[in-house]
Short mmCIF file of C-alpha atoms in Angstrom, two decimals:
data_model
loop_
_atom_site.label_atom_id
_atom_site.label_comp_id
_atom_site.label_asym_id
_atom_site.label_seq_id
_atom_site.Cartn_x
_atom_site.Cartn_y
_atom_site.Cartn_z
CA UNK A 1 153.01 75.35 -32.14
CA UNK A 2 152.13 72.65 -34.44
CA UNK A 3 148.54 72.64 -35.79
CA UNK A 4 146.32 69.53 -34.55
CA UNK A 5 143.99 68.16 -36.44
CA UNK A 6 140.66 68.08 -34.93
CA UNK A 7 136.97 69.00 -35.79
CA UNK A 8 134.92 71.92 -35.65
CA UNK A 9 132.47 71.82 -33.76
CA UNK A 10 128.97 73.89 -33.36
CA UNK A 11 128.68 76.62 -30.81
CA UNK A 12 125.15 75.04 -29.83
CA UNK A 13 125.91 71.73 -29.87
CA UNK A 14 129.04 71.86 -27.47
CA UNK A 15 127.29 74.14 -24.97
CA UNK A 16 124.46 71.22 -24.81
CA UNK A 17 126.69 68.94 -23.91
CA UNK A 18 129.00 70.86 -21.39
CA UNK A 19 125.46 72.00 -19.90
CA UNK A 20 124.33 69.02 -19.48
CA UNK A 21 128.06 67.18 -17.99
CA UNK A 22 127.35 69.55 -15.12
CA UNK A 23 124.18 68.47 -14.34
CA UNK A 24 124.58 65.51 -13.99
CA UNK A 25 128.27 66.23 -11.91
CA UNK A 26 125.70 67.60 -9.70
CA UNK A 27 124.81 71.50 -10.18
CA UNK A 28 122.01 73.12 -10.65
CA UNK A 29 120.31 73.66 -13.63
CA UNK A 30 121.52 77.30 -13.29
CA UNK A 31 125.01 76.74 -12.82
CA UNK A 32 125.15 74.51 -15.35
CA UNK A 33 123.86 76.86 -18.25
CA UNK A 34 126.01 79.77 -17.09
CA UNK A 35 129.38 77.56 -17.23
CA UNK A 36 128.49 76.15 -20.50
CA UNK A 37 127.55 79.45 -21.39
CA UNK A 38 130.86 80.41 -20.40
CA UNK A 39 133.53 77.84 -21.70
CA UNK A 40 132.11 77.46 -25.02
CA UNK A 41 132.12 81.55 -25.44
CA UNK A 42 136.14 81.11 -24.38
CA UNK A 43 136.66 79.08 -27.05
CA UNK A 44 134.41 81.31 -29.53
CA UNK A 45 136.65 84.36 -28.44
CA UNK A 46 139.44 82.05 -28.90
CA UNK A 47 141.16 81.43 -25.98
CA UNK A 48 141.14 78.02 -26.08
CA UNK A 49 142.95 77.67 -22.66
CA UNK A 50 140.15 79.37 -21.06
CA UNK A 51 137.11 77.42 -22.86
CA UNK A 52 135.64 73.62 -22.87
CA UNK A 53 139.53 72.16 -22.14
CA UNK A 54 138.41 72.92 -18.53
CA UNK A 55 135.56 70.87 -18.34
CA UNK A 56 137.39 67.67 -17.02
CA UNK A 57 139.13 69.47 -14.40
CA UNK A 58 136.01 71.20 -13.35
CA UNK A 59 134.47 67.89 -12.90
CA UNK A 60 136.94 66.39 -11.00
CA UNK A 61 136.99 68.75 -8.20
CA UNK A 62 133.27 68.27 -8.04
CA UNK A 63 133.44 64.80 -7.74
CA UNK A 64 136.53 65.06 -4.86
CA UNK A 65 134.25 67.58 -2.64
CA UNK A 66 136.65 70.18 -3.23
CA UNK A 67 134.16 72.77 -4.44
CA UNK A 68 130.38 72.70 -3.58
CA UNK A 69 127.85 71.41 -5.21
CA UNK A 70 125.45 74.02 -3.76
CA UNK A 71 125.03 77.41 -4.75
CA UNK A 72 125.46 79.51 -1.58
CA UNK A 73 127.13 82.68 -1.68
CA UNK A 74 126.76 85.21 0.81
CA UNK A 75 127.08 88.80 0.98
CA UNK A 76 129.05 89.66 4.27
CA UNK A 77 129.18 93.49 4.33
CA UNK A 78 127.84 95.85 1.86
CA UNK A 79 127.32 99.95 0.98
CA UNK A 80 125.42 101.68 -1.87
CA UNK A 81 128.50 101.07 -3.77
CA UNK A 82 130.30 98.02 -2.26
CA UNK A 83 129.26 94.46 -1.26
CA UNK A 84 131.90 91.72 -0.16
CA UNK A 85 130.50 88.42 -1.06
CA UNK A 86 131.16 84.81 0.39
CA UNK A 87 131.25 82.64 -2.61
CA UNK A 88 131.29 79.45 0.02
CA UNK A 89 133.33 77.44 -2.30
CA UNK A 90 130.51 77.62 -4.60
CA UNK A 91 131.83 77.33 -8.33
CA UNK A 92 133.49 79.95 -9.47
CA UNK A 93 131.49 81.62 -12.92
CA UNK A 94 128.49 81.40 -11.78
CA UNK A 95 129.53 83.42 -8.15
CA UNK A 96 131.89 85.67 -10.33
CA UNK A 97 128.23 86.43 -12.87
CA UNK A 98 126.51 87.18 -9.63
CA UNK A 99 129.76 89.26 -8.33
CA UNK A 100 129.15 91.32 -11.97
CA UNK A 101 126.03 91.75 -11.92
CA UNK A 102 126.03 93.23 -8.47
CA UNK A 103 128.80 95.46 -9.47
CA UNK A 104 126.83 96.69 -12.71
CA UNK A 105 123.51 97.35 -10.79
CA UNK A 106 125.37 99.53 -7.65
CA UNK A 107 126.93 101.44 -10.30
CA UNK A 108 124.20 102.17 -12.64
CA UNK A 109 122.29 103.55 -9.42
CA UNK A 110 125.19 105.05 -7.20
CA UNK A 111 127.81 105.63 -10.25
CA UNK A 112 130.28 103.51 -8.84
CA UNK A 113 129.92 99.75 -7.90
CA UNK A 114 132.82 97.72 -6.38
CA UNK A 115 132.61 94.38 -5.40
CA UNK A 116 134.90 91.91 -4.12
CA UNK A 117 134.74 87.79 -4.04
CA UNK A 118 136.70 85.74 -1.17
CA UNK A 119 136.58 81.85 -0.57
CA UNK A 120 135.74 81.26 -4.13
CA UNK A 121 137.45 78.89 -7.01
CA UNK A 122 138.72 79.50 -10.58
CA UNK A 123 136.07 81.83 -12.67
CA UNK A 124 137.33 80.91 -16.34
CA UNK A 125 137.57 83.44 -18.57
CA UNK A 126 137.35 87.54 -16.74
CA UNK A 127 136.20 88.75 -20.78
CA UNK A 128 132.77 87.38 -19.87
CA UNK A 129 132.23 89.44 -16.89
CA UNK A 130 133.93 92.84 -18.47
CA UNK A 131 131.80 92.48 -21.24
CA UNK A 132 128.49 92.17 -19.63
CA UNK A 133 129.85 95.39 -17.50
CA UNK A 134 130.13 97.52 -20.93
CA UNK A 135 126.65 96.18 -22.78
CA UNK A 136 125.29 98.03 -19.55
CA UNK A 137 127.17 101.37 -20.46
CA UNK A 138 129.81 100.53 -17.45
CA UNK A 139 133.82 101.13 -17.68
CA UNK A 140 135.33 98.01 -15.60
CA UNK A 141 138.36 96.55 -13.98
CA UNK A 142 137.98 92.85 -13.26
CA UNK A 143 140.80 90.79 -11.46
CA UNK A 144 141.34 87.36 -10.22
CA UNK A 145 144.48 85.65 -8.86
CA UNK A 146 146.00 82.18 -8.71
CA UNK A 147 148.16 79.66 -7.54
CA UNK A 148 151.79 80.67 -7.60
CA UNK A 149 153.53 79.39 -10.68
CA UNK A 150 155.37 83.10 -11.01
CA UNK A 151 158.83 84.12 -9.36
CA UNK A 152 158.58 87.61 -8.29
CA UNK A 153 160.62 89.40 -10.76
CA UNK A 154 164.31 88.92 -9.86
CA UNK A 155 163.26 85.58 -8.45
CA UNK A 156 163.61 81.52 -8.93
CA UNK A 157 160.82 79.94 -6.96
CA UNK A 158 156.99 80.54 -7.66
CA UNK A 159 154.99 83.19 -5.29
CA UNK A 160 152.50 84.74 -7.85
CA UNK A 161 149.67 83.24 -10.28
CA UNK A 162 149.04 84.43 -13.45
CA UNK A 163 146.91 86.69 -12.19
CA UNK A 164 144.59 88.28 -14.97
CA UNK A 165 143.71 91.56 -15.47
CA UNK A 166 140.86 92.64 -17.46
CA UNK A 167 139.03 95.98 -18.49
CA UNK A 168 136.10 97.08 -20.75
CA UNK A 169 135.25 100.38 -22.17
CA UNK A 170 131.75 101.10 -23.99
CA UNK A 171 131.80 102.33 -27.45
CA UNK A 172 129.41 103.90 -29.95
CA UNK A 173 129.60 102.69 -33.71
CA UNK A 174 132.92 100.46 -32.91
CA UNK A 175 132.94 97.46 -30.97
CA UNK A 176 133.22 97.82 -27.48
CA UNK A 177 137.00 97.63 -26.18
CA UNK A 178 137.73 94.22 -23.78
CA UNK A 179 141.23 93.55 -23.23
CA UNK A 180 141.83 89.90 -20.67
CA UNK A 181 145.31 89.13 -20.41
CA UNK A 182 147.19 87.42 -17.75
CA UNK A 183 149.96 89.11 -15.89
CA UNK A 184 152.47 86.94 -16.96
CA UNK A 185 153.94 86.21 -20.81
CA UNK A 186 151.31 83.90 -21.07
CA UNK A 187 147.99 82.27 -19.01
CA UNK A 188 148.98 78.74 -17.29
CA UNK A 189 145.67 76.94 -19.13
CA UNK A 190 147.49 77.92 -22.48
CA UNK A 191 150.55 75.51 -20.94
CA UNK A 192 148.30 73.22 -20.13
CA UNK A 193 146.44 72.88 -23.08
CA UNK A 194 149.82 72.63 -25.00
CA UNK A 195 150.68 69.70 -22.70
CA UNK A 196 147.19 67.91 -23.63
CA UNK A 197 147.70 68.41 -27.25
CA UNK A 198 151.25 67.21 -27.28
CA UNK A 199 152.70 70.55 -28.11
CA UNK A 200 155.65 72.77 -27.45
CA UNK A 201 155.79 76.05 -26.08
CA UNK A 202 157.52 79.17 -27.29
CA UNK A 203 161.33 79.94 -25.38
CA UNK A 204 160.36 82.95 -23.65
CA UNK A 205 157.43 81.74 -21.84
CA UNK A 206 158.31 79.80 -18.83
CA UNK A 207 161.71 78.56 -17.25
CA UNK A 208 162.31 74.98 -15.86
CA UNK A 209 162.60 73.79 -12.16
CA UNK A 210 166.65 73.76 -12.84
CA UNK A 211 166.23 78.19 -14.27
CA UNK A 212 166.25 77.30 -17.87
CA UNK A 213 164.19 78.35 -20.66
CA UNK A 214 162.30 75.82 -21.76
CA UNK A 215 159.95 74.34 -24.48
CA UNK A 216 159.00 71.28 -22.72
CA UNK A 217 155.30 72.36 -21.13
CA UNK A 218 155.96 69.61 -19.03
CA UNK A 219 158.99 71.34 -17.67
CA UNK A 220 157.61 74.95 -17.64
CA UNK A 221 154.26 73.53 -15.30
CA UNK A 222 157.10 72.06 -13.01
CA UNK A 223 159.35 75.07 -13.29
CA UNK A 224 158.04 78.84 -13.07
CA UNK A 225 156.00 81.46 -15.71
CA UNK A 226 157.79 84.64 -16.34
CA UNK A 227 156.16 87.99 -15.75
CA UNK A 228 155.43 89.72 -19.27
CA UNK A 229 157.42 93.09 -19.15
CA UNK A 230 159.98 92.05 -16.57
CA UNK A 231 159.76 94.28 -13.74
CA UNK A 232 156.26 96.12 -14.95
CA UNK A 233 154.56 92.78 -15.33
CA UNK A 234 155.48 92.16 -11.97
CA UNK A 235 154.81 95.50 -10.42
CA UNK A 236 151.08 94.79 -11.96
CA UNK A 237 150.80 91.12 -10.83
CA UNK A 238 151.47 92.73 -7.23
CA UNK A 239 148.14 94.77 -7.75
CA UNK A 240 146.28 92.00 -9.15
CA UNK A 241 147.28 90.16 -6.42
CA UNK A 242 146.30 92.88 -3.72
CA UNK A 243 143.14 93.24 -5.07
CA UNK A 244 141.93 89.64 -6.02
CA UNK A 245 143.63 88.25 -2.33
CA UNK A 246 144.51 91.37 0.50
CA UNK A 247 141.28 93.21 -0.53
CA UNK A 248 139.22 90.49 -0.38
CA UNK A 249 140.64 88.07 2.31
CA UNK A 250 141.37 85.16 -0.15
CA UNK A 251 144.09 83.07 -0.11
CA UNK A 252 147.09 84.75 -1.46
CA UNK A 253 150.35 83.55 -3.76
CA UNK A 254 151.63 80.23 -2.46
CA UNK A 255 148.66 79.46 0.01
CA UNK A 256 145.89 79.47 -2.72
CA UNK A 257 144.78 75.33 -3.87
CA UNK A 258 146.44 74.66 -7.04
CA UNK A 259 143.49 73.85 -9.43
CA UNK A 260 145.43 71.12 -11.23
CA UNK A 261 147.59 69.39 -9.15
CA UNK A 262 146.61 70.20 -5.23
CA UNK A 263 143.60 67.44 -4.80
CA UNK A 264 143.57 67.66 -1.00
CA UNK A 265 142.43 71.50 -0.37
CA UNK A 266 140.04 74.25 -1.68
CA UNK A 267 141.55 76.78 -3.83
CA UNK A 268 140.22 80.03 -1.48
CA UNK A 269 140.88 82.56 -4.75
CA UNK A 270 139.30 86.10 -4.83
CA UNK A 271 137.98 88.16 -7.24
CA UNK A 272 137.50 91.78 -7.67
CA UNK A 273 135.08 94.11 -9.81
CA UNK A 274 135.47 97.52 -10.49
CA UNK A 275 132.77 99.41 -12.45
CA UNK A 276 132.03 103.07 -13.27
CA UNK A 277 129.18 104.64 -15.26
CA UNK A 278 130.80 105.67 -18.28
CA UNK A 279 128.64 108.97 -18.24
CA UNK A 280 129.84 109.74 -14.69
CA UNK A 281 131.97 113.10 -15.63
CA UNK A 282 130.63 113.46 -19.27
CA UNK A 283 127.06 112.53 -21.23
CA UNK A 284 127.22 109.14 -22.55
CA UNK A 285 126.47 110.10 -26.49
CA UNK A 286 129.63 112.65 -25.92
CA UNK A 287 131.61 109.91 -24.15
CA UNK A 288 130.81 107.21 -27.50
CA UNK A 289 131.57 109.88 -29.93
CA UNK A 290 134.71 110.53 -28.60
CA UNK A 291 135.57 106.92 -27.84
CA UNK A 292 134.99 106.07 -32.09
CA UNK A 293 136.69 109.39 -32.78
CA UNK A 294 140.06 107.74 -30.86
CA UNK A 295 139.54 104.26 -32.35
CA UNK A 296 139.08 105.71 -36.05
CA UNK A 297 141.86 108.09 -35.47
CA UNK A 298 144.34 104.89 -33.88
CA UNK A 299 143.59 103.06 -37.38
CA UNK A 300 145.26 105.50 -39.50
CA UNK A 301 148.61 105.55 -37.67
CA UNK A 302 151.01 104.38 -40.22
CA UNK A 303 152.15 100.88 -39.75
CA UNK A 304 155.69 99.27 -39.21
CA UNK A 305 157.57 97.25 -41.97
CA UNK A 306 155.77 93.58 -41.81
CA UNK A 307 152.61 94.53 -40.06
CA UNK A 308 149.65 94.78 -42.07
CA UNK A 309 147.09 96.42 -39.65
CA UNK A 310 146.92 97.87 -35.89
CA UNK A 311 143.97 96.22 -34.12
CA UNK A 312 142.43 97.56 -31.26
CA UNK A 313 142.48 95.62 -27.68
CA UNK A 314 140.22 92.94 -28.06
CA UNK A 315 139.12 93.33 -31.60
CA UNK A 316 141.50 89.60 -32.68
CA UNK A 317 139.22 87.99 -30.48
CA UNK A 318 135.84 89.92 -31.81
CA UNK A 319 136.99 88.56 -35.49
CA UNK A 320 137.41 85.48 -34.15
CA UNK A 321 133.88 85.25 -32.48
CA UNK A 322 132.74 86.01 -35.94
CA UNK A 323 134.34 82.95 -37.59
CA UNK A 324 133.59 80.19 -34.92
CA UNK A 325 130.11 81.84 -34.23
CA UNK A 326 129.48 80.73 -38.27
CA UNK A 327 132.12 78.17 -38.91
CA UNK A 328 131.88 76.00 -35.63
CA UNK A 329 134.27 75.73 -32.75
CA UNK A 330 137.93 73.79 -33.88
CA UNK A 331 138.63 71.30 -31.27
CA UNK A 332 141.94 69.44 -31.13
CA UNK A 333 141.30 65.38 -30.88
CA UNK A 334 142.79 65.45 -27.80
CA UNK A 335 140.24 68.04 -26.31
CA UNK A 336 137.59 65.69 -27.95
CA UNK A 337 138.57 62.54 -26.60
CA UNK A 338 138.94 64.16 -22.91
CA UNK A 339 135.51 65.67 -23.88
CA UNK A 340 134.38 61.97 -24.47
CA UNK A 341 135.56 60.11 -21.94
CA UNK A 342 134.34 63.09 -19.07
CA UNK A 343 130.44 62.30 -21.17
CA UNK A 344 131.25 58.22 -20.85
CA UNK A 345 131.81 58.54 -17.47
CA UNK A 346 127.57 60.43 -17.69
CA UNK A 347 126.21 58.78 -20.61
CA UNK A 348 126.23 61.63 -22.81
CA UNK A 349 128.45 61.28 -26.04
CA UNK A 350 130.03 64.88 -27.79
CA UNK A 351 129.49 63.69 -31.48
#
């Protein structure tokens, strides 16, 4: 893609102003801190898609009615190591952090928390949630799904989201592993955000409405995502899906509200945790050990021609942390100017 000039912008500074866009959209003081929290830690982790870009849309389906004001969720049936909550169209981070957070405190007391999310809207970015599971000493499995812009592999027409899939794994000396990748060759918002900026996409990604490849994000957000993997990336999509929709009782593949272009109805996605004590079977200081022991021991495989090092899942994103966390935040003009005009519409200005 072609780089677009922008500004960089501090970490503090744009989570002030996202925090305070929601409050006066309408939220709670609450809410409004943990989505700011949220976004702007996307965008520090770089995944831009995932980060403050989703601020106007947010807003938007707060102003329509199309997801609650009001923090309400609701937990409907629950064991010492399971709890299926009612988000009540209540925004979807800060249910998803409460979804977590239940998960994490079941397993730390039973070994094994599970929980599941159902009438609930899009949660951002499932890195957040894995790694709050792993600070606590937790291995987790985190899942969401999404409206259908993916053929089931072998088909034309959309069924499937993009369906994430995330998973954490506590460390000793390295940094913890936290791998969040969607199920298909790329995450929609990264389409989207390539749209906004005026960019093409990579051939490979997505196909147009007529079954071609295409670089036209225009085309591919009108046309259907391809699974990454072929077949596997579709045989895990399916499980995503399960889990996220059939587990839960959310809407499933071409029933969920499309966050972007379906204005009329709630989005009804699910969401699923999955956390286990990571000194369930073995003591925790063991567990570590042998967890830096792999990580140190992946490093020294020998490299192919034209690659320079082998990174571990999640460690691009760690580096980049680093770099925004000190450097600022780079935001493309056009994410600035939607930025703007969303704190015009509030009185607040960005810069």
């Amino acid at each position: 893609m072609a780089k677009i000039e922008g500004k960089r912008i501090q970490k503090d500074q744009l989570e002030q102003f996202v925090r305070n866009v929601f409050i006066e959209a309408g939220l709670d003081e609450r809410q409004s801190t943990l989505i700011s929290r949220h976004l702007v830690l996307a965008n520090l982790r770089g995944m831009d898609s995932h980060g403050v870009s989703r601020v106007s849309i947010y807003c938007k389906r707060l102003d329509l009615g199309l997801v609650d004001k009001t923090y309400n969720p609701i937990i409907e049936k629950e064991s010492e190591v399971s709890a299926l909550i009612n988000a009540n169209n209540s925004s979807g981070i800060p249910v998803s952090t409460f979804g977590i957070e239940l998960a994490i405190k079941k397993a730390k007391k039973s070994g094994i928390g599970i929980v599941a999310i159902h009438n609930s809207n899009h949660c951002g970015m499932l890195a957040d949630y894995v790694q709050r599971a792993v600070e606590e000493d937790c291995i987790v499995l985190a899942t969401t799904n999404a409206p259908a812009n993916m053929a089931p592999w072998g088909g034309k027409s959309p069924f499937f989201g993009t369906n994430p899939f995330a998973y954490g794994i506590p460390t000793g000396e390295e940094d913890n592993i936290v791998l969040d990748m969607a199920t298909s060759k790329v995450a929609k918002g990264k389409v989207v955000l390539a749209q906004k900026n005026n960019q093409n996409i990579p051939i490979g990604w997505a196909l147009s409405s007529d079954g071609q490849p295409t670089e036209d994000p225009n085309e591919a957000l009108k046309g259907v995502f391809l699974p990454f993997g072929e077949h596997k990336g579709y045989g895990i999509t399916f499980l995503v899906e399960t889990l996220s929709a059939i587990v839960t009782g959310s809407a499933f593949g071409p029933h969920i509200g499309d966050l972007y272009t379906n204005f009329e109805n709630k989005q009804n996605v699910g969401q699923f945790f999955y956390c286990m004590r990571a000194d369930l079977f073995q003591d925790i200081d063991k567990f570590k050990s042998r967890m830096d022991q792999m990580i140190k021991e992946i490093r020294t495989v020998p490299v192919m021609k034209g690659v320079d090092k082998i990174y571990l899942p999640g460690e691009i994103e760690n580096i980049t942390y680093k770099d925004r966390s000190e450097n600022g935040i780079p935001l493309s003009k056009e994410i600035i100017h939607e930025l703007q005009l969303v704190g015009e519409k509030y009185n607040l200005s960005l810069l």
